[in-house]
Coordinates of C-alpha atoms in Angstrom, one line a residue:
M27 CA 3.3 -22.9 47.7
H28 CA 4.8 -23.2 51.2
E29 CA 3.6 -22.5 54.7
E30 CA 5.1 -19.8 57.0
Q31 CA 4.0 -18.7 60.4
P32 CA 3.5 -15.1 61.6
I33 CA 4.9 -13.9 64.9
E34 CA 2.4 -13.7 67.8
D35 CA 3.7 -14.8 71.2
V36 CA 7.0 -15.0 73.2
E37 CA 7.9 -18.4 74.5
D38 CA 10.5 -18.8 77.2
T39 CA 12.6 -21.6 75.8
E40 CA 15.8 -21.1 77.9
S41 CA 17.4 -24.4 79.0
S42 CA 20.8 -25.7 79.9
D43 CA 22.8 -28.4 78.0
E44 CA 22.0 -31.0 80.6
E45 CA 18.2 -30.2 80.4
E46 CA 18.4 -30.5 76.6
E47 CA 20.0 -33.9 76.9
D48 CA 17.4 -35.0 79.5
D49 CA 14.6 -33.8 77.2
E50 CA 15.8 -35.5 74.0
T51 CA 13.1 -38.1 74.3
E52 CA 10.3 -35.6 74.9
D53 CA 8.0 -34.5 72.2
E54 CA 9.7 -31.6 70.3
D55 CA 6.4 -30.0 69.6
E56 CA 5.3 -29.8 73.2
E57 CA 3.6 -26.5 73.9
V58 CA 5.0 -24.0 76.4
P59 CA 2.8 -23.8 79.5
E60 CA 0.3 -21.0 79.3
N61 CA 1.8 -19.3 82.4
Q62 CA 5.1 -19.0 80.6
R63 CA 3.7 -17.3 77.5
Q64 CA 3.6 -13.5 77.1
A65 CA 1.9 -11.3 74.5
Y66 CA 4.6 -9.6 72.5
I67 CA 3.9 -5.9 71.6
P68 CA 6.5 -4.4 69.2
G69 CA 8.1 -1.3 70.6
L70 CA 6.7 -1.9 74.0
S71 CA 7.8 -5.4 75.1
R72 CA 11.3 -5.9 76.4
P73 CA 14.0 -7.3 74.1
L74 CA 14.1 -11.0 73.7
K75 CA 16.5 -12.9 76.0
N76 CA 18.9 -15.5 74.9
G77 CA 16.9 -18.7 74.2
E78 CA 13.6 -16.9 73.7
E79 CA 11.8 -16.8 70.4
L80 CA 8.7 -15.4 68.9
D81 CA 6.1 -17.9 68.1
F82 CA 2.8 -17.9 66.2
D83 CA -0.4 -18.5 68.1
P84 CA -2.7 -20.5 65.8
S85 CA -5.7 -19.9 68.0
A86 CA -5.7 -16.2 66.9
Y87 CA -6.5 -17.2 63.3
K88 CA -9.3 -18.9 61.6
V89 CA -7.3 -19.1 58.3
F90 CA -3.6 -18.6 57.6
H91 CA -1.6 -19.5 54.4
S92 CA 1.5 -18.1 52.8
F93 CA 3.0 -18.3 49.3
N94 CA 5.8 -16.9 47.3
S95 CA 6.5 -15.7 43.7
D96 CA 9.9 -15.9 42.1
W97 CA 10.3 -12.1 42.4
P98 CA 9.0 -9.8 45.1
C99 CA 5.7 -8.0 44.3
L100 CA 5.3 -4.5 45.7
S101 CA 1.7 -4.3 44.6
F102 CA -1.3 -6.6 43.9
D103 CA -5.1 -6.5 43.7
V104 CA -7.9 -8.9 44.5
V105 CA -9.8 -9.9 41.4
K106 CA -13.5 -10.2 41.8
D107 CA -14.6 -13.6 40.6
G108 CA -17.9 -15.4 39.6
L109 CA -17.9 -17.7 42.6
G110 CA -20.4 -15.7 44.5
D111 CA -20.5 -13.0 47.2
N112 CA -20.5 -13.4 51.0
R113 CA -18.7 -16.7 50.9
V114 CA -18.2 -18.1 54.4
Q115 CA -17.6 -21.8 53.6
F116 CA -14.0 -23.2 53.6
P117 CA -11.9 -24.4 51.9
A118 CA -12.1 -21.3 49.9
E119 CA -10.8 -20.2 46.5
C120 CA -9.8 -16.7 45.4
Y121 CA -7.8 -14.9 42.7
I122 CA -5.4 -12.0 42.7
V123 CA -3.2 -10.2 40.2
S124 CA 0.3 -9.0 41.1
G125 CA 3.3 -7.2 39.5
T126 CA 6.9 -8.1 40.1
Q127 CA 10.0 -6.1 40.9
A128 CA 12.8 -8.1 39.2
D129 CA 16.5 -7.3 39.0
K130 CA 16.3 -6.7 35.2
P131 CA 13.4 -5.0 33.4
R132 CA 12.9 -7.9 31.0
D133 CA 12.5 -10.4 33.8
N134 CA 9.3 -8.8 35.2
E135 CA 5.8 -10.3 34.9
I136 CA 2.2 -9.8 35.7
I137 CA 1.1 -12.9 37.7
V138 CA -2.5 -14.0 37.8
M139 CA -2.8 -16.3 40.8
G140 CA -5.5 -18.8 41.7
L141 CA -5.3 -19.7 45.4
K142 CA -7.2 -22.8 46.1
N143 CA -8.0 -25.2 49.0
L144 CA -7.6 -22.4 51.5
S145 CA -8.7 -24.3 54.6
T146 CA -9.2 -23.3 58.2
M147 CA -6.6 -23.7 60.9
R148 CA -8.7 -26.5 62.4
K149 CA -8.9 -28.4 59.2
Q150 CA -5.2 -28.0 58.5
K151 CA -4.5 -29.5 62.0
E152 CA -6.9 -32.4 61.2
N153 CA -5.2 -33.0 57.8
K154 CA -1.8 -33.2 59.4
G155 CA -2.8 -35.3 62.3
D156 CA -1.8 -39.0 62.7
D157 CA -4.4 -41.8 62.6
S158 CA -3.5 -44.0 65.5
D159 CA -5.7 -46.7 64.3
T160 CA -3.8 -47.1 61.0
S161 CA -0.9 -49.5 61.0
E162 CA -0.6 -50.8 57.5
D163 CA 1.9 -49.1 55.2
E164 CA -0.6 -49.0 52.3
S165 CA -3.2 -47.2 54.4
E166 CA -0.5 -44.7 55.5
D167 CA 0.4 -44.0 51.9
E168 CA -3.3 -43.5 51.0
D169 CA -3.7 -41.1 53.9
E170 CA -0.6 -39.1 52.8
E171 CA -1.9 -39.0 49.2
E172 CA -5.3 -37.7 50.4
S173 CA -3.7 -35.2 52.6
K174 CA -1.7 -33.8 49.7
K175 CA -4.9 -33.3 47.7
R176 CA -6.2 -31.2 50.5
E177 CA -3.2 -29.0 50.7
P178 CA -3.5 -25.4 49.5
K179 CA -2.5 -24.8 45.9
M180 CA -1.4 -21.8 43.9
H181 CA -2.2 -22.1 40.2
A182 CA -0.6 -19.1 38.5
V183 CA -0.4 -17.7 35.0
S184 CA 2.5 -15.4 34.2
I185 CA 2.4 -12.6 31.5
P186 CA 5.8 -11.2 30.6
H187 CA 6.1 -7.5 31.3
F188 CA 9.0 -5.2 30.5
G189 CA 9.8 -3.1 33.6
G190 CA 9.1 -3.3 37.3
I191 CA 5.5 -2.7 38.3
N192 CA 5.0 0.0 40.9
R193 CA 1.3 -0.4 41.3
I194 CA -1.4 -2.7 39.8
R195 CA -5.1 -2.4 39.9
A196 CA -7.8 -4.7 38.5
D197 CA -11.3 -3.9 37.3
R198 CA -14.2 -5.6 35.6
L199 CA -15.3 -4.1 32.3
G200 CA -18.3 -5.9 30.9
D201 CA -17.4 -9.6 30.4
S202 CA -13.7 -8.9 30.7
T203 CA -11.3 -8.4 33.6
V204 CA -8.4 -6.0 33.1
C205 CA -5.6 -4.6 35.1
A206 CA -3.8 -1.3 34.9
C207 CA 0.0 -1.3 35.6
W208 CA 2.1 1.7 36.6
S209 CA 5.6 0.8 35.3
D210 CA 9.0 2.1 36.6
Q211 CA 9.7 2.7 32.9
G212 CA 7.3 5.7 33.0
R213 CA 4.2 4.3 31.3
V214 CA 0.7 3.1 32.3
Q215 CA -0.7 0.0 30.5
V216 CA -4.0 -1.7 30.6
W217 CA -3.9 -5.5 30.1
N218 CA -6.8 -7.9 29.4
I219 CA -6.3 -10.8 31.9
T220 CA -9.6 -12.6 31.3
D221 CA -7.9 -15.6 29.5
A222 CA -5.3 -15.9 32.2
L223 CA -8.0 -16.0 34.9
N224 CA -10.0 -18.6 33.0
Y225 CA -6.8 -20.7 32.5
S226 CA -5.9 -20.5 36.2
H227 CA -9.4 -21.5 37.2
G228 CA -9.1 -24.6 35.1
M229 CA -5.7 -25.7 36.4
S230 CA -5.4 -28.7 38.7
G231 CA -2.8 -30.7 40.5
E232 CA 0.2 -29.4 42.3
S233 CA 1.1 -25.7 42.6
K234 CA 2.6 -24.4 39.4
T235 CA 3.1 -21.3 37.2
E236 CA 2.6 -21.3 33.5
V237 CA 3.6 -18.6 31.1
Q238 CA 1.0 -17.0 28.8
K239 CA 2.2 -15.1 25.7
V240 CA 0.2 -11.9 25.3
D241 CA 1.1 -9.9 22.1
R242 CA 0.5 -6.5 23.6
P243 CA -1.5 -4.6 26.2
L244 CA -5.0 -3.2 25.3
F245 CA -3.7 0.3 25.8
T246 CA -0.5 2.2 26.6
N247 CA 0.0 5.7 27.7
N248 CA 3.6 7.0 27.9
G249 CA 2.5 10.3 29.4
S250 CA 5.4 12.4 30.6
G251 CA 7.8 9.4 30.6
K252 CA 8.1 9.7 34.4
E253 CA 7.0 6.9 36.7
G254 CA 4.3 7.1 39.3
Y255 CA 2.3 5.3 42.0
G256 CA -1.1 6.8 42.0
L257 CA -3.6 4.5 40.3
A258 CA -7.3 4.0 40.8
W259 CA -10.3 2.7 38.9
S260 CA -13.7 4.4 39.5
S261 CA -16.3 2.0 40.9
L262 CA -19.1 4.3 39.9
K263 CA -18.3 5.1 36.3
T264 CA -17.1 2.0 34.3
G265 CA -13.7 2.4 32.7
D266 CA -12.7 5.7 34.4
L267 CA -9.1 5.6 35.6
A268 CA -7.0 8.1 37.4
T269 CA -3.1 8.1 37.4
G270 CA -0.7 10.2 39.4
D271 CA 3.0 10.6 38.7
I272 CA 6.2 11.7 40.5
I273 CA 6.1 15.1 38.7
K274 CA 2.9 16.2 40.5
K275 CA 0.4 15.5 37.8
I276 CA -2.9 13.6 37.9
Y277 CA -4.4 12.4 34.6
L278 CA -8.0 11.3 34.1
W279 CA -8.8 8.5 31.6
Q280 CA -12.2 7.8 30.0
M281 CA -12.9 4.5 28.3
K282 CA -14.0 4.6 24.7
E283 CA -15.2 2.0 22.2
G284 CA -12.9 -0.8 21.1
G285 CA -10.9 -1.1 24.3
Q286 CA -9.3 2.3 24.0
W287 CA -9.1 5.2 26.4
A288 CA -9.0 9.0 26.0
V289 CA -6.5 10.5 28.4
G290 CA -7.2 14.1 29.4
A291 CA -4.7 16.5 27.8
N292 CA -4.9 18.9 30.8
P293 CA -3.9 17.1 34.1
L294 CA -5.1 18.0 37.6
T295 CA -2.3 20.1 39.2
G296 CA -1.7 21.6 42.5
H297 CA 0.5 19.2 44.5
K298 CA 4.0 20.4 45.0
K299 CA 5.7 17.0 45.1
S300 CA 5.0 13.4 43.9
V301 CA 1.4 12.1 43.9
E302 CA 1.7 9.0 46.1
D303 CA -1.9 7.6 46.0
L304 CA -5.4 8.1 44.6
S305 CA -8.8 6.9 45.7
W306 CA -12.2 7.5 44.2
S307 CA -15.3 8.2 46.3
L308 CA -17.5 5.1 46.4
T309 CA -20.6 7.1 46.9
E310 CA -20.1 10.4 45.0
T311 CA -19.6 10.1 41.2
G312 CA -16.5 12.0 40.0
L313 CA -15.1 12.8 43.5
L314 CA -11.4 11.9 43.7
S315 CA -9.0 12.1 46.6
S316 CA -5.2 12.4 46.3
C317 CA -2.2 12.4 48.6
S318 CA 1.3 13.6 48.1
A319 CA 4.9 13.7 49.3
D320 CA 4.2 17.4 50.0
G321 CA 2.2 16.4 53.1
S322 CA -1.2 17.3 51.6
I323 CA -4.5 15.7 50.8
K324 CA -6.7 17.1 48.0
L325 CA -10.2 16.5 46.9
W326 CA -11.2 16.9 43.2
D327 CA -14.5 17.2 41.4
T328 CA -13.4 15.6 38.2
R329 CA -16.6 16.8 36.4
S330 CA -15.2 20.3 36.5
N331 CA -12.6 22.0 34.3
P332 CA -9.2 20.8 35.5
K333 CA -8.1 24.2 36.7
D334 CA -11.2 24.5 38.9
A335 CA -11.4 20.9 39.9
C336 CA -9.7 21.1 43.4
V337 CA -12.5 21.6 45.9
C338 CA -10.5 21.0 49.1
T339 CA -6.9 21.0 50.3
V340 CA -5.5 19.9 53.6
Q341 CA -2.0 21.4 53.5
K342 CA -0.5 19.6 56.5
A343 CA -2.5 16.4 56.6
H344 CA 0.6 14.7 58.0
E345 CA 4.0 15.9 59.3
S346 CA 5.7 14.7 56.1
D347 CA 4.9 12.5 53.1
V348 CA 1.3 11.2 52.8
N349 CA 1.8 7.8 51.3
V350 CA -1.6 6.1 51.1
I351 CA -5.3 6.9 51.2
S352 CA -8.5 4.9 51.1
W353 CA -12.2 5.9 50.8
N354 CA -14.9 4.2 53.0
R355 CA -17.5 2.3 51.0
H356 CA -20.4 3.2 53.4
E357 CA -19.6 6.6 54.9
N358 CA -17.9 9.8 53.7
L359 CA -14.7 8.9 55.5
I360 CA -11.1 8.7 54.3
V361 CA -8.2 7.1 56.1
S362 CA -4.7 8.2 55.3
G363 CA -1.2 7.0 56.3
G364 CA 2.1 8.9 56.2
D365 CA 5.8 8.7 56.7
D366 CA 5.2 9.9 60.3
G367 CA 3.7 6.5 61.1
E368 CA 0.3 8.0 61.9
L369 CA -3.1 6.9 60.6
K370 CA -5.7 9.6 60.3
V371 CA -9.4 9.4 59.6
W372 CA -11.1 12.3 57.9
S373 CA -14.8 13.1 57.5
L374 CA -16.1 15.1 54.5
K375 CA -18.0 17.2 57.0
T376 CA -14.9 18.6 58.6
I377 CA -11.9 17.9 56.3
Q378 CA -12.1 21.5 54.9
F379 CA -11.0 22.7 58.4
G380 CA -8.0 20.4 58.3
Q381 CA -9.1 18.5 61.4
P382 CA -9.2 14.6 61.3
V383 CA -11.9 12.9 63.4
A384 CA -9.3 10.3 64.7
V385 CA -5.5 10.0 64.8
F386 CA -3.8 6.7 65.7
K387 CA -0.1 6.5 66.5
Y388 CA 1.1 3.0 66.9
H389 CA 3.4 2.0 63.9
N390 CA 7.1 2.6 64.4
G391 CA 7.7 3.4 60.7
P392 CA 6.1 4.9 57.6
I393 CA 2.7 3.6 56.6
T394 CA 2.8 1.7 53.3
S395 CA -0.9 0.7 52.8
V396 CA -4.4 1.3 54.1
E397 CA -7.8 -0.1 53.1
W398 CA -11.3 0.1 54.6
H399 CA -13.1 -3.1 55.2
P400 CA -15.7 -3.6 52.4
D401 CA -18.5 -4.6 54.8
E402 CA -17.7 -3.3 58.3
T403 CA -18.1 0.5 58.2
T404 CA -15.7 1.3 61.1
T405 CA -12.9 -1.2 60.3
F406 CA -9.8 -0.7 58.3
M407 CA -6.4 -2.4 57.8
A408 CA -2.9 -0.9 57.5
S409 CA 0.7 -1.9 57.0
G410 CA 4.0 -0.2 57.8
E411 CA 7.7 -0.4 57.3
D412 CA 7.9 -1.7 60.8
D413 CA 6.9 -5.1 59.4
Q414 CA 3.4 -5.0 60.9
T415 CA 0.0 -5.4 59.5
T416 CA -2.7 -4.0 61.8
M417 CA -6.5 -4.1 61.9
W418 CA -8.5 -1.2 63.5
D419 CA -12.1 -0.5 64.6
I420 CA -12.6 3.2 65.1
A421 CA -15.8 2.6 66.9
T422 CA -14.1 0.9 69.9
E423 CA -14.0 3.0 73.1
A424 CA -11.4 2.8 75.8
D425 CA -12.0 0.3 78.6
G426 CA -9.7 0.6 81.6
Q427 CA -10.0 -3.0 82.5
T428 CA -8.8 -4.5 79.2
N429 CA -6.6 -1.8 77.6
I430 CA -2.9 -2.2 77.3
D431 CA -0.7 0.8 78.1
G432 CA 0.8 2.3 74.9
V433 CA -1.7 0.4 72.6
P434 CA -4.7 2.3 71.2
P435 CA -8.0 0.6 72.2
Q436 CA -9.1 0.7 68.6
L437 CA -6.2 -1.6 67.5
M438 CA -7.9 -5.0 67.1
F439 CA -5.1 -7.2 65.7
V440 CA -1.4 -7.2 64.9
H441 CA -0.1 -9.6 62.2
M442 CA 3.7 -10.1 62.0
G443 CA 6.3 -12.5 60.6
Q444 CA 7.0 -10.7 57.3
K445 CA 9.6 -8.2 56.1
E446 CA 8.8 -4.9 54.5
V447 CA 5.0 -5.3 54.1
K448 CA 4.1 -3.2 51.0
E449 CA 0.3 -3.6 50.4
V450 CA -2.9 -4.9 52.0
H451 CA -6.3 -5.8 50.7
W452 CA -9.5 -7.3 52.0
H453 CA -11.3 -9.8 49.8
P454 CA -14.6 -8.2 48.8
Q455 CA -16.4 -11.6 48.5
I456 CA -15.0 -13.5 51.4
P457 CA -15.8 -11.6 54.6
G458 CA -12.8 -10.9 56.8
L459 CA -10.3 -12.5 54.5
A460 CA -7.1 -10.4 54.4
I461 CA -4.2 -10.6 51.9
N462 CA -0.9 -8.8 52.0
T463 CA 2.4 -8.7 50.1
S464 CA 5.9 -8.2 51.4
I465 CA 9.5 -8.6 50.2
D466 CA 9.4 -12.3 51.4
G467 CA 6.0 -13.2 50.0
F468 CA 2.2 -13.1 50.4
N469 CA 0.1 -14.0 53.5
V470 CA -3.6 -14.9 53.3
F471 CA -5.4 -14.9 56.7
K472 CA -8.6 -14.4 58.6
T473 CA -8.5 -13.5 62.3
I474 CA -10.8 -14.7 65.0
N475 CA -12.0 -11.1 65.8
I476 CA -12.6 -9.5 62.4

């Protein structure tokens, strides 16, 4: 596990060769004066000059850590653990499950990751600080050893998986934790990851990954043989799963006895192009939302006959593909993101008229992920192909004294420093802790204002 820093500020570091020679004896880590720092706003700030660089502002974060897997992961999910809810003490510990996109189908894996010793920025600074009162070599060695013990660790368990994983979602079924995987080989599988989680929890020492042999998944559905991306567990009816594929079909699964599922023979149909994402209502049993590359959003009452299940269609929800969708846990609100780079908030009270209650245009590329905050009703997080992860509060009103031209006042935070951010999630048990995945790894962070 290694540390990276996200981009936050612009520092003016231009200097001549003579100045560089004169400054050789100065502290290399000396901070740039405050009056030479400028906030960098992607798409609005001027291009960087020769000698300038983007630098991370640690004061904007309460927590920041990064880590990598051997292969990029396009999708992951936070695994709810037994360590308690509303955890505000640090160092923290959390668990996620991810799926890889390797060069060869046989090299892929499901990775169950235990992230431990996640300390605050202040604590990290203290751990890295020098003890000016220590002069003995033995004491320095002891301090270094203690510091290593306090470093963040990733204890991972790898389960071999044939085929790249387009999307992965975890759920708790009784005493077991499972994950559903949408494979690029055209099948959906459900895996029991309980043993892997327990093993990861018991691991100690340096960061490492160990392989666990699992004979077979709990359940496999080959369906049409075409791949897909839509994948969602219902939080209101245990074991219910919805899957959506690239040939416009949505299948409903119901859990049966013995770790088996019955997959509906008649899918939900109506989208004209690929089903990109699915999200169950967190307050209304059986109500499912879907979005598609055809530009539409649909609502389905899954308790009805499949041919009569569609209860609402927004034909032109976005200008082009609607990539992602998320349902608010506290209010009947949906947030969607599309190829047009827009984020739209929809209310069940007005969605049938095709009118969003809010539209935010900030990202300079297609939206790749959205998710409402599990505790804050008006807060959500998004990511885009412009390499940005953003946090929003739709309740914030414009204030002429503090607003920045070209930046929506509802934009609370911009996190950068990664390439091709693919997915974002909040941790449901550690308030404000955000996790994302990109081509170059994962970031775990908590900002000062969320």
